mmCIF file of C-alpha atoms and ligand atoms in Angstrom:
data_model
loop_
_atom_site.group_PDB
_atom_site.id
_atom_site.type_symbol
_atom_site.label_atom_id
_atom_site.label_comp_id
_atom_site.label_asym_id
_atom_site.label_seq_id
_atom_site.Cartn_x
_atom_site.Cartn_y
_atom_site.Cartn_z
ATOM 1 C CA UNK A 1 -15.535 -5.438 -22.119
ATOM 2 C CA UNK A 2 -15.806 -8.588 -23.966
ATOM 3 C CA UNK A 3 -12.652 -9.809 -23.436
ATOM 4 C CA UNK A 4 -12.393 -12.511 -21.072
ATOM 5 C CA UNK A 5 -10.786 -11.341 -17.040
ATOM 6 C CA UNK A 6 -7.916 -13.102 -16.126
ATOM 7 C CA UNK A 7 -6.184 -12.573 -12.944
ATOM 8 C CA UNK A 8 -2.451 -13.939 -12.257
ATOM 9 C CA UNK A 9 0.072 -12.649 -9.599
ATOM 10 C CA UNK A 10 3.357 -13.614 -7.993
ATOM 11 C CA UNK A 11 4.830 -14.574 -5.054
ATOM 12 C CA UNK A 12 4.711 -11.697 -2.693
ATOM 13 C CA UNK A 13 0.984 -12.412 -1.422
ATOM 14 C CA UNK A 14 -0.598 -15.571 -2.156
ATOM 15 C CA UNK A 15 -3.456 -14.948 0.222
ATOM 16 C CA UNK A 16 -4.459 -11.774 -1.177
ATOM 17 C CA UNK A 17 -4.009 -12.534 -4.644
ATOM 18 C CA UNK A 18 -6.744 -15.810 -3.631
ATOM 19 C CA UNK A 19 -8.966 -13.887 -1.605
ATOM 20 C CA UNK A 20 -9.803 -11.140 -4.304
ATOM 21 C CA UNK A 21 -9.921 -13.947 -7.288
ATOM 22 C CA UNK A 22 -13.248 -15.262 -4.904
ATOM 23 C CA UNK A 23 -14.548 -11.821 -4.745
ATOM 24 C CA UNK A 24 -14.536 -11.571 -8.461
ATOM 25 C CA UNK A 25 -15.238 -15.087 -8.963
ATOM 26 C CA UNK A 26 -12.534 -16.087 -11.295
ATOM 27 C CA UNK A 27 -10.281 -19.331 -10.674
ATOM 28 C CA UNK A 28 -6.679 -18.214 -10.140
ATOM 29 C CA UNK A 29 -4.761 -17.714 -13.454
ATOM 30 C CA UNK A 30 -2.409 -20.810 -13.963
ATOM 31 C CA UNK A 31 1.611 -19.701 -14.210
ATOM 32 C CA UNK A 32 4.741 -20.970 -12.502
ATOM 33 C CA UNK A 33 6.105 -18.293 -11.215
ATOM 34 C CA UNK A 34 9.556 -19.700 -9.507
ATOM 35 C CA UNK A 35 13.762 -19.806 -10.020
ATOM 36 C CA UNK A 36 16.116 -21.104 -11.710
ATOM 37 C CA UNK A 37 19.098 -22.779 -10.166
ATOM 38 C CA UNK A 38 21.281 -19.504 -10.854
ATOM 39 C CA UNK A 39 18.558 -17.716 -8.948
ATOM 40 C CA UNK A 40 17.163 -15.690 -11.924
ATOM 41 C CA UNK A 41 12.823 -15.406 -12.125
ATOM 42 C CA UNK A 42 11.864 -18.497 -14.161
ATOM 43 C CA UNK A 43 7.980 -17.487 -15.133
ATOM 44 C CA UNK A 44 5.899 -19.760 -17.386
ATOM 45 C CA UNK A 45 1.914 -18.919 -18.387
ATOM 46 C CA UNK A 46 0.479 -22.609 -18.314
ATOM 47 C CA UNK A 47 -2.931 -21.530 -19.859
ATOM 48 C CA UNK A 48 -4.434 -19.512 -23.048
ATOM 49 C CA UNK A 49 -4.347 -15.844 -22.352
ATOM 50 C CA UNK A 50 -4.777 -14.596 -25.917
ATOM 51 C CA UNK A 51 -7.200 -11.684 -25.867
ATOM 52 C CA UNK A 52 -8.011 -11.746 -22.417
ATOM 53 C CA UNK A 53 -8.582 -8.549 -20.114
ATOM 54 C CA UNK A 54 -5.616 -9.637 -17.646
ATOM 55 C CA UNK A 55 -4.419 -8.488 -14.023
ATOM 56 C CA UNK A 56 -1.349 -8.913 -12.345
ATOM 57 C CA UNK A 57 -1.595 -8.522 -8.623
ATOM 58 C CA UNK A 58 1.993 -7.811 -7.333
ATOM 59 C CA UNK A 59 3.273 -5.884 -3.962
ATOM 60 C CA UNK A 60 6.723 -4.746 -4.632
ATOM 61 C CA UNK A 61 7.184 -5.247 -1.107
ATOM 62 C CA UNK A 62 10.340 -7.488 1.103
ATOM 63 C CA UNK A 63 11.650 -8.992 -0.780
ATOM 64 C CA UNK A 64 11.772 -5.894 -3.263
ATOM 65 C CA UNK A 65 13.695 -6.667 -5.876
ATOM 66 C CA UNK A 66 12.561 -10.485 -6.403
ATOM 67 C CA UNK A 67 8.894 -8.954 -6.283
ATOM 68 C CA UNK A 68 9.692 -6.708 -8.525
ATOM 69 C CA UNK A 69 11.195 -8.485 -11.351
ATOM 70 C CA UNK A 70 8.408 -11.213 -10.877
ATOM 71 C CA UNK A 71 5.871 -8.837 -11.930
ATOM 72 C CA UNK A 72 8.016 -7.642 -14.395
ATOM 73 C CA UNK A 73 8.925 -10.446 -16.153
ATOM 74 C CA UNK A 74 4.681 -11.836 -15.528
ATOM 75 C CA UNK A 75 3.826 -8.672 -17.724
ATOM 76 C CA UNK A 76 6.295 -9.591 -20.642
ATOM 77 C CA UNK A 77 4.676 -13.236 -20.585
ATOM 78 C CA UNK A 78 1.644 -11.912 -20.810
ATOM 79 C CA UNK A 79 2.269 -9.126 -23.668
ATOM 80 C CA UNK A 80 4.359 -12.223 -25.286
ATOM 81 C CA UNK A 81 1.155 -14.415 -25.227
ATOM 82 C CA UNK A 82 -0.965 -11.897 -26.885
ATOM 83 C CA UNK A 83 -2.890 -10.661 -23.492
ATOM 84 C CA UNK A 84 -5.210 -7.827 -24.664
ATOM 85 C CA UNK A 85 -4.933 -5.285 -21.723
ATOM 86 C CA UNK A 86 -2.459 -6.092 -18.853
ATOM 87 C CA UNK A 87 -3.240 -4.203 -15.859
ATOM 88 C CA UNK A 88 -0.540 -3.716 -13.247
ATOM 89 C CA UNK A 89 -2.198 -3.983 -9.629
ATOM 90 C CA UNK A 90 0.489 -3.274 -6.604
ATOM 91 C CA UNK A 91 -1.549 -2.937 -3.593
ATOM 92 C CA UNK A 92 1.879 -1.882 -2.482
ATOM 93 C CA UNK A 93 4.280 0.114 -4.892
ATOM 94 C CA UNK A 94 7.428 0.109 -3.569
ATOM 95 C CA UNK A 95 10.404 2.486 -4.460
ATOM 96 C CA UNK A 96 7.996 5.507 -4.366
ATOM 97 C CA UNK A 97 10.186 6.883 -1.322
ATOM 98 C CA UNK A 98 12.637 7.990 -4.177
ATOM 99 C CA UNK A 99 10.029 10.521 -5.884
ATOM 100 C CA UNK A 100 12.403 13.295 -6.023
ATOM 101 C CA UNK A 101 16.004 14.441 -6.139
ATOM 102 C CA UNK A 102 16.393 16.023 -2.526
ATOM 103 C CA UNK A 103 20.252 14.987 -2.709
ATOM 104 C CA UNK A 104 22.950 15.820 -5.153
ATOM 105 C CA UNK A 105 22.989 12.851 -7.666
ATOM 106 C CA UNK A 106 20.384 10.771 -6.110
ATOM 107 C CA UNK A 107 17.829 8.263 -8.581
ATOM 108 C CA UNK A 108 14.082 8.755 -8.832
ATOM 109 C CA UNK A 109 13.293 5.335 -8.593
ATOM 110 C CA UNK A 110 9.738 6.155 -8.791
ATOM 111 C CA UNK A 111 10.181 7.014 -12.054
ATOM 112 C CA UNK A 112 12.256 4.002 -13.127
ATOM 113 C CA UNK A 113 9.623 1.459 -11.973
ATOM 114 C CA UNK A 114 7.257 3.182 -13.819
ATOM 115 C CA UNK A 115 9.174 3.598 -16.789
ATOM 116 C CA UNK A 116 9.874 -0.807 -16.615
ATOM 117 C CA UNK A 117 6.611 -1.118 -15.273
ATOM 118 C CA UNK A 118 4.913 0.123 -18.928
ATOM 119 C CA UNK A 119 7.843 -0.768 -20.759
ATOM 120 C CA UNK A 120 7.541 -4.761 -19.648
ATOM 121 C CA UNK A 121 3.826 -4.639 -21.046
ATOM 122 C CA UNK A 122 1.456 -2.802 -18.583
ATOM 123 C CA UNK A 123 -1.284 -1.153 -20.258
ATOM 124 C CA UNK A 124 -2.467 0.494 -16.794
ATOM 125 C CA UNK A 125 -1.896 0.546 -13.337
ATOM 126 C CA UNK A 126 -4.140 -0.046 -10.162
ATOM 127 C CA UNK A 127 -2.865 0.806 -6.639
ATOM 128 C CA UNK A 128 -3.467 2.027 -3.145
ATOM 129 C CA UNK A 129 -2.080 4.707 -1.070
ATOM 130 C CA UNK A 130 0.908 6.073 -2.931
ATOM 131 C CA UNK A 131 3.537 7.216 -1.079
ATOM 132 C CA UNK A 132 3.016 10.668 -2.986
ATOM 133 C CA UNK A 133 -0.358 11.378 -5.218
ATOM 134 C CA UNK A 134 2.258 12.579 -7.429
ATOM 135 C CA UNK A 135 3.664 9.455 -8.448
ATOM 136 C CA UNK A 136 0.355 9.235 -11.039
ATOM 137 C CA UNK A 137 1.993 11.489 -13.322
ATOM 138 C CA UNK A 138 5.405 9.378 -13.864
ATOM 139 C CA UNK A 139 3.157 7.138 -16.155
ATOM 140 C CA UNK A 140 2.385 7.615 -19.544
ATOM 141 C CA UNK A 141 -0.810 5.292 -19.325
ATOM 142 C CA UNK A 142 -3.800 5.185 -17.249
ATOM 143 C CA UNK A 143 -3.317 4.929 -13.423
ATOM 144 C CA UNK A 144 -6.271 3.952 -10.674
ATOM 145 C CA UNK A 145 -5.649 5.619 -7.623
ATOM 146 C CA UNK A 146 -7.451 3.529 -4.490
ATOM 147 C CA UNK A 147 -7.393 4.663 -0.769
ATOM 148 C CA UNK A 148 -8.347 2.810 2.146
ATOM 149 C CA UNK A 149 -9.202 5.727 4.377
ATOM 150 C CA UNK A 150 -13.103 4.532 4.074
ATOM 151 C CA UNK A 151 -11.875 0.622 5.059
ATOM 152 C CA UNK A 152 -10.337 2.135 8.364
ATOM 153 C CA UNK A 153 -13.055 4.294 8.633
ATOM 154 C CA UNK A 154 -15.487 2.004 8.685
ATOM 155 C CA UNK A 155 -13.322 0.220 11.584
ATOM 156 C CA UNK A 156 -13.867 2.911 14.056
ATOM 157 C CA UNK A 157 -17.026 4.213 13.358
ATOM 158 C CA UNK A 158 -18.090 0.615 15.344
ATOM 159 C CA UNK A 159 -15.683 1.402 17.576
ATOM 160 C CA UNK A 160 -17.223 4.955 18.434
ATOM 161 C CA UNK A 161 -14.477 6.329 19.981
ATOM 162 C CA UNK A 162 -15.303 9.922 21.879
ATOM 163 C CA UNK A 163 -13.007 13.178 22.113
ATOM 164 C CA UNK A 164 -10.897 12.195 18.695
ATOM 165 C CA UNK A 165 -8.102 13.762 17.171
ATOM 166 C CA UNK A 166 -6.271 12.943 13.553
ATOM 167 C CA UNK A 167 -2.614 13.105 14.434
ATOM 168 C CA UNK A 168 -0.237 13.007 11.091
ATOM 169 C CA UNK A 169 3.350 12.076 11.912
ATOM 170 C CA UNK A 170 4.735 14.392 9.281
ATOM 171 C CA UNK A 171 3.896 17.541 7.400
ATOM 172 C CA UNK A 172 3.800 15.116 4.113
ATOM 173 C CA UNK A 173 0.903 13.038 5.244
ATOM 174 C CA UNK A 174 -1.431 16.325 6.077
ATOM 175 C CA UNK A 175 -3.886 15.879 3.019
ATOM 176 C CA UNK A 176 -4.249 11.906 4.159
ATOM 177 C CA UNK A 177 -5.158 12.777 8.012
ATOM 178 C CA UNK A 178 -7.009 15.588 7.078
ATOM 179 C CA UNK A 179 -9.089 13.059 4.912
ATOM 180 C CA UNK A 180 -9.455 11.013 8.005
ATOM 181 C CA UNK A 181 -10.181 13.647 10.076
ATOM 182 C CA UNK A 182 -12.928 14.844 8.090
ATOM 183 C CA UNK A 183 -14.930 11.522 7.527
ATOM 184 C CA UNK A 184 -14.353 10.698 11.322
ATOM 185 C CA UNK A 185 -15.139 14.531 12.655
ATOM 186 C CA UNK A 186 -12.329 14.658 14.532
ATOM 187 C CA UNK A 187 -9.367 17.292 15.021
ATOM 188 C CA UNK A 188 -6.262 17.452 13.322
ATOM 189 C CA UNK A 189 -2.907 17.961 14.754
ATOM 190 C CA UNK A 190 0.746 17.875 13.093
ATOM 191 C CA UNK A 191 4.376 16.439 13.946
ATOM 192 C CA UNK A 192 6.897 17.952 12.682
ATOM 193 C CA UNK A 193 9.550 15.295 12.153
ATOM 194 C CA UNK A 194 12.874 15.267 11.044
ATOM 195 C CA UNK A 195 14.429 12.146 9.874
ATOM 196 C CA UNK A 196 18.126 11.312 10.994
ATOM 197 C CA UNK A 197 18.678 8.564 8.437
ATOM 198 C CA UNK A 198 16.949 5.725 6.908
ATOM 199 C CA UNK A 199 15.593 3.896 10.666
ATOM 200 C CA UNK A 200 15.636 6.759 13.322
ATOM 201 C CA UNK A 201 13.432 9.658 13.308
ATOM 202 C CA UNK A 202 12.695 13.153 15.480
ATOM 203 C CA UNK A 203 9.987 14.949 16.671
ATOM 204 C CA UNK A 204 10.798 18.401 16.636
ATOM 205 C CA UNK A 205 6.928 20.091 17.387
ATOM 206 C CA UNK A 206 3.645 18.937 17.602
ATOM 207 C CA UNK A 207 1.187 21.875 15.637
ATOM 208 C CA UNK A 208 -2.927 21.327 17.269
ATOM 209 C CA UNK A 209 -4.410 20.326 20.389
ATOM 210 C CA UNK A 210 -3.983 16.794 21.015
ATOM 211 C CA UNK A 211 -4.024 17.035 25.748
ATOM 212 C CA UNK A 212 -6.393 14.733 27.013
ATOM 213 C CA UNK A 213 -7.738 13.549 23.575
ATOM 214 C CA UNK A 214 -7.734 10.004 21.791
ATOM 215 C CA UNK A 215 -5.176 9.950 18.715
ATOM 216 C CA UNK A 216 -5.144 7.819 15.675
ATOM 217 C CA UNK A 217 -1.717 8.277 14.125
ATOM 218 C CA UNK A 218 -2.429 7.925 10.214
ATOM 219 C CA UNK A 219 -0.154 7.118 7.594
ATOM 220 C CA UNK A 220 0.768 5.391 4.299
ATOM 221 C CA UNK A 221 3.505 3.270 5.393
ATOM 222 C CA UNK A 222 5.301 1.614 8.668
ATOM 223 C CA UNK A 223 9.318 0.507 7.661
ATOM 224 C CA UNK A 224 11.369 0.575 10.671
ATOM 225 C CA UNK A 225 8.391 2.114 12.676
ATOM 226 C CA UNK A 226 10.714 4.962 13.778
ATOM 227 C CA UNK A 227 8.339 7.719 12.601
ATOM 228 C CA UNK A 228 5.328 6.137 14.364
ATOM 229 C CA UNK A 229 6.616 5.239 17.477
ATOM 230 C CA UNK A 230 8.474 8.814 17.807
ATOM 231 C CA UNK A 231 5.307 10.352 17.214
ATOM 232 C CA UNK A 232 3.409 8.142 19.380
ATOM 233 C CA UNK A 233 5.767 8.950 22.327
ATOM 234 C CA UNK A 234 5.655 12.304 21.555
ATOM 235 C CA UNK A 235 1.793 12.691 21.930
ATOM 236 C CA UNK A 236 2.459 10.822 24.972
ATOM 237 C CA UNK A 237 3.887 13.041 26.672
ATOM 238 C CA UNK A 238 1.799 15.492 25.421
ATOM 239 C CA UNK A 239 -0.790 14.238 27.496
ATOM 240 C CA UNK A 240 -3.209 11.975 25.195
ATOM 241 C CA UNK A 241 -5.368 9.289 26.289
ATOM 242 C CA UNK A 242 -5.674 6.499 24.014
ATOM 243 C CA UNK A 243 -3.077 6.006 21.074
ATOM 244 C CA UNK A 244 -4.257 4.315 18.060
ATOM 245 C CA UNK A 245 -2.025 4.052 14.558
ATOM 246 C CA UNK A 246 -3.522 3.404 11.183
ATOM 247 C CA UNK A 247 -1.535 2.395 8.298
ATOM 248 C CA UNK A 248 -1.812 1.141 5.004
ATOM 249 C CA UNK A 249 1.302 -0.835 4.072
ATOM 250 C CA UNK A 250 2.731 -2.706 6.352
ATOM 251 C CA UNK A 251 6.400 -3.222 5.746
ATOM 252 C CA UNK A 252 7.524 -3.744 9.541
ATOM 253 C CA UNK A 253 11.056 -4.026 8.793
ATOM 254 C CA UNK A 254 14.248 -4.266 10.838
ATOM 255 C CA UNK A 255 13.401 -2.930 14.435
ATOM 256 C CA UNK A 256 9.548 -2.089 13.635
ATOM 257 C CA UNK A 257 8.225 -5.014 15.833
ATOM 258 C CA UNK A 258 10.327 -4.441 18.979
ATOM 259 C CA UNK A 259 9.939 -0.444 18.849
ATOM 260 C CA UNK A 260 5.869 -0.962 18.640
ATOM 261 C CA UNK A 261 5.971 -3.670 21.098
ATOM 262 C CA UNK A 262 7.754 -1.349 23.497
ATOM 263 C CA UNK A 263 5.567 1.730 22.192
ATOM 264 C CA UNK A 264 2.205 3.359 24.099
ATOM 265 C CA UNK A 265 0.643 2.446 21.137
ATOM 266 C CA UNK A 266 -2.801 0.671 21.984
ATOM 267 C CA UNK A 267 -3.756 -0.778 18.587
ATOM 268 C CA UNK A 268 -2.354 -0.373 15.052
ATOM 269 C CA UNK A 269 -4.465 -1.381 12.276
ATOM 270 C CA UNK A 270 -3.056 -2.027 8.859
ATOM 271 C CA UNK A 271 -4.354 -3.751 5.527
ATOM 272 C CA UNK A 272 -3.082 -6.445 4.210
ATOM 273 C CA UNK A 273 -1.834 -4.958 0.793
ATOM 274 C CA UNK A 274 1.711 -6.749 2.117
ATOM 275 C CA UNK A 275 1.606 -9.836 3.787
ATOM 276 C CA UNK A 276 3.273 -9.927 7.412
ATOM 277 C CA UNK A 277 5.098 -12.508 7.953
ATOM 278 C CA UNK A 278 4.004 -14.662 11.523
ATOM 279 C CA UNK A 279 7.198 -13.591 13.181
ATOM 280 C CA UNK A 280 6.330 -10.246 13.417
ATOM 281 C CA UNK A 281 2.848 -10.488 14.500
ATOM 282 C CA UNK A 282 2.155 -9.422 17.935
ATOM 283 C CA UNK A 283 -1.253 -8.693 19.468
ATOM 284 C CA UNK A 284 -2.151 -4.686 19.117
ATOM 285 C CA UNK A 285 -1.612 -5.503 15.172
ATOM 286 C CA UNK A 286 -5.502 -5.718 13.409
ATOM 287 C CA UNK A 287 -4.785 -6.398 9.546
ATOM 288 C CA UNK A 288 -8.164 -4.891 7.585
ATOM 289 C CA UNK A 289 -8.514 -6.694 4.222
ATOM 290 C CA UNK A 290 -7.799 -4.623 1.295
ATOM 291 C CA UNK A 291 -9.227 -7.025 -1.274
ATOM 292 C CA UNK A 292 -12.928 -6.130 -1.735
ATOM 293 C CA UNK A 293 -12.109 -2.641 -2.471
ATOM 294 C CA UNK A 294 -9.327 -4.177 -4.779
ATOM 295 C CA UNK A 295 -11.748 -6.924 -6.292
ATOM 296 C CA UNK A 296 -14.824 -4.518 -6.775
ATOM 297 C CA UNK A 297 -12.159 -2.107 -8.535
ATOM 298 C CA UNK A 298 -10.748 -5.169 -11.224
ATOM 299 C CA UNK A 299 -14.432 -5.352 -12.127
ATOM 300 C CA UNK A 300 -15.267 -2.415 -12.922
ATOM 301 C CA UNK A 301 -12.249 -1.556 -14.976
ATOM 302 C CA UNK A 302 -13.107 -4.588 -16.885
ATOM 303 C CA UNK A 303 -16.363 -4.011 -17.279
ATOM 304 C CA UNK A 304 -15.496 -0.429 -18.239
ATOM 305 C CA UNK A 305 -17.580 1.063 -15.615
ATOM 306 C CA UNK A 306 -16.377 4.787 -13.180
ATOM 307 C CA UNK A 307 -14.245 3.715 -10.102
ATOM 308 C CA UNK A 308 -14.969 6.494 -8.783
ATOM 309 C CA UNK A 309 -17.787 5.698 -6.398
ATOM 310 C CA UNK A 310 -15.178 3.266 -4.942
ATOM 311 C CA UNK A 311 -13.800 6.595 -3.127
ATOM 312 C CA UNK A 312 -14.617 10.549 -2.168
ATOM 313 C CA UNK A 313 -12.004 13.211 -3.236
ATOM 314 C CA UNK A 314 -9.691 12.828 -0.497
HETATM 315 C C1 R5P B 1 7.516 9.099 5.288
HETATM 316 O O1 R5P B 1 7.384 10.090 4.598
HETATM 317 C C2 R5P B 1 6.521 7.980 5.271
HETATM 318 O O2 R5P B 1 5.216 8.455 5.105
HETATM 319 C C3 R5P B 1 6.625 7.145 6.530
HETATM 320 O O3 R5P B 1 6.345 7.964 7.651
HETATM 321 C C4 R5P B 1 7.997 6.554 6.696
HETATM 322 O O4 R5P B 1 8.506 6.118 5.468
HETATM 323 C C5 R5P B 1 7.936 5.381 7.637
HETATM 324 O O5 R5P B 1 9.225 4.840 7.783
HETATM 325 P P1 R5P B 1 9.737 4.345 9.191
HETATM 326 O O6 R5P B 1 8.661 3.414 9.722
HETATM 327 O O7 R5P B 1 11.033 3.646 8.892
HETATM 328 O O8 R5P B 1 9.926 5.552 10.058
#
């Protein structure tokens, strides 16, 4: 594309946004991106953006709603100053929890970020790991799908660990460990949870032969690490070896860091498509970075070339 590549973000992960405007080589686009006094997202575009091929790397990620209307209100800057294309990159969409109505009168808010998402100015949408592949077809314009299953994959495959199983904490994340599972040759084995409410899960079953094995618990989110750490106790006492946990987004909210702390967990390794804030930190956490896979994706787009060497059909 002729256009000139532009990449601007907000708040919600400075380092990130840097580190993959290096790997493209491009300086960081120039915008204040801050408050009023009333609170509300004050968002100014301090350089020339008029026909440029732009990105906007935002997690929708804690703090949620502040993320999210900075990105929004970045995208109707940009359409407003005559951008060309506006790509949408969320390393981390948030709300996609809400992809269906399992509840009388519940919201899909899936749905409604995608709607404001297109309707603020994006012209397409980059992302990793949705929450449900689904989520693609809520837009009406193009989406890139990522996964980092090959990043993590890459991580043990030096750590050539023996006797391996896949463990996914839920029947929803099958098709993601089974991914795993396949580029790592290991087994695959099933928990069938069954969530109590928004921070406490159960583990009803586990479906597969996990006794005496090595697990790596895979899935596309921690929160309140209830679903982990129930699982991880459960294989536990199931008689595994070594526990391991892989997980894209790492939201570690409310009890999360106590309840892994506490856990048999050995190691969890996440990406850094949401920055962790120092407080929560603690040693078996390994943060993979997400941005050359999200850097090598921005140029191709731009330069209109297939993303799809950038992953196998998962
Ligand atoms: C559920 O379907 C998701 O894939 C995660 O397992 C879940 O959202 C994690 O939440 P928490 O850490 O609060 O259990």
């Amino acid at each position: 594309m002729g256009n000139k590549l532009s990449i601007f973000g907000g708040n919600s992960n400075i380092e990130l946004l840097d580190e993959i405007c290096k790997l493209v080589r491009v300086k960081r686009g120039d915008a204040f991106v801050g408050r009023f006094r009333d609170g509300e997202t004050q968002v100014q575009i301090k350089e020339n953006v008029r026909g440029n091929d732009v990105f906007v790397v935002q997690s929708t990620s804690f703090p949620a709603n502040d993320n999210l209307m900075e990105l929004l209100i970045l995208l109707d800057a940009l359409k407003r100053a005559s951008a060309n294309r506006i790509t949408a990159v969320l390393p981390y969409f948030g709300y996609a929890r809400q992809d269906r109505k399992d509840q009388p009168r519940v919201p899909i808010t899936a749905k409604l970020i995608a709607n404001l998402l297109t309707r603020a100015g994006a012209s397409r949408v980059l992302t990793i790991d949705l929450h449900a592949g689904q989520i693609q077809g809520f837009f009406d314009v193009p989406l890139d799908h990522l996964y980092a299953v090959n990043t993590f994959v890459e991580y043990f495959e030096k750590k050539n660990i023996e006797n391996l199983v896949v463990v996914s904490p839920d029947v929803g994340g099958i098709k993601m460990a089974r991914a795993y599972s396949k580029r790592l040759n290991a087994g695959l084995a099933i928990v069938d949870k069954r969530r109590i409410d928004d921070t406490e899960a159960e583990v009803m079953n586990i479906m597969g032969r996990v006794k005496g094995k090595n697990v790596i618990i895979v899935d596309d989110i921690i929160a309140t690490a209830g679903s982990l750490v129930e699982a991880a106790k459960a294989v536990k006492n199931a008689g595994v070896q070594d526990i391991y946990a892989t997980i894209t987004h790492p939201a570690l909210c409310g009890p999360a860091t106590e309840r892994l702390s506490a856990s048999p967990i050995k190691e969890l390794i996440v990406t850094n498509t949401i920055h962790i804030e120092k407080s929560k930190m603690i040693d078996k956490i390994k943060v993979l970075s997400i941005a050359p896979l999200l850097a090598s994706a921005i140029k191709r787009i731009h330069n209109e070339e297939s993303i799809s060497i950038l992953f196998d059909e998962v």
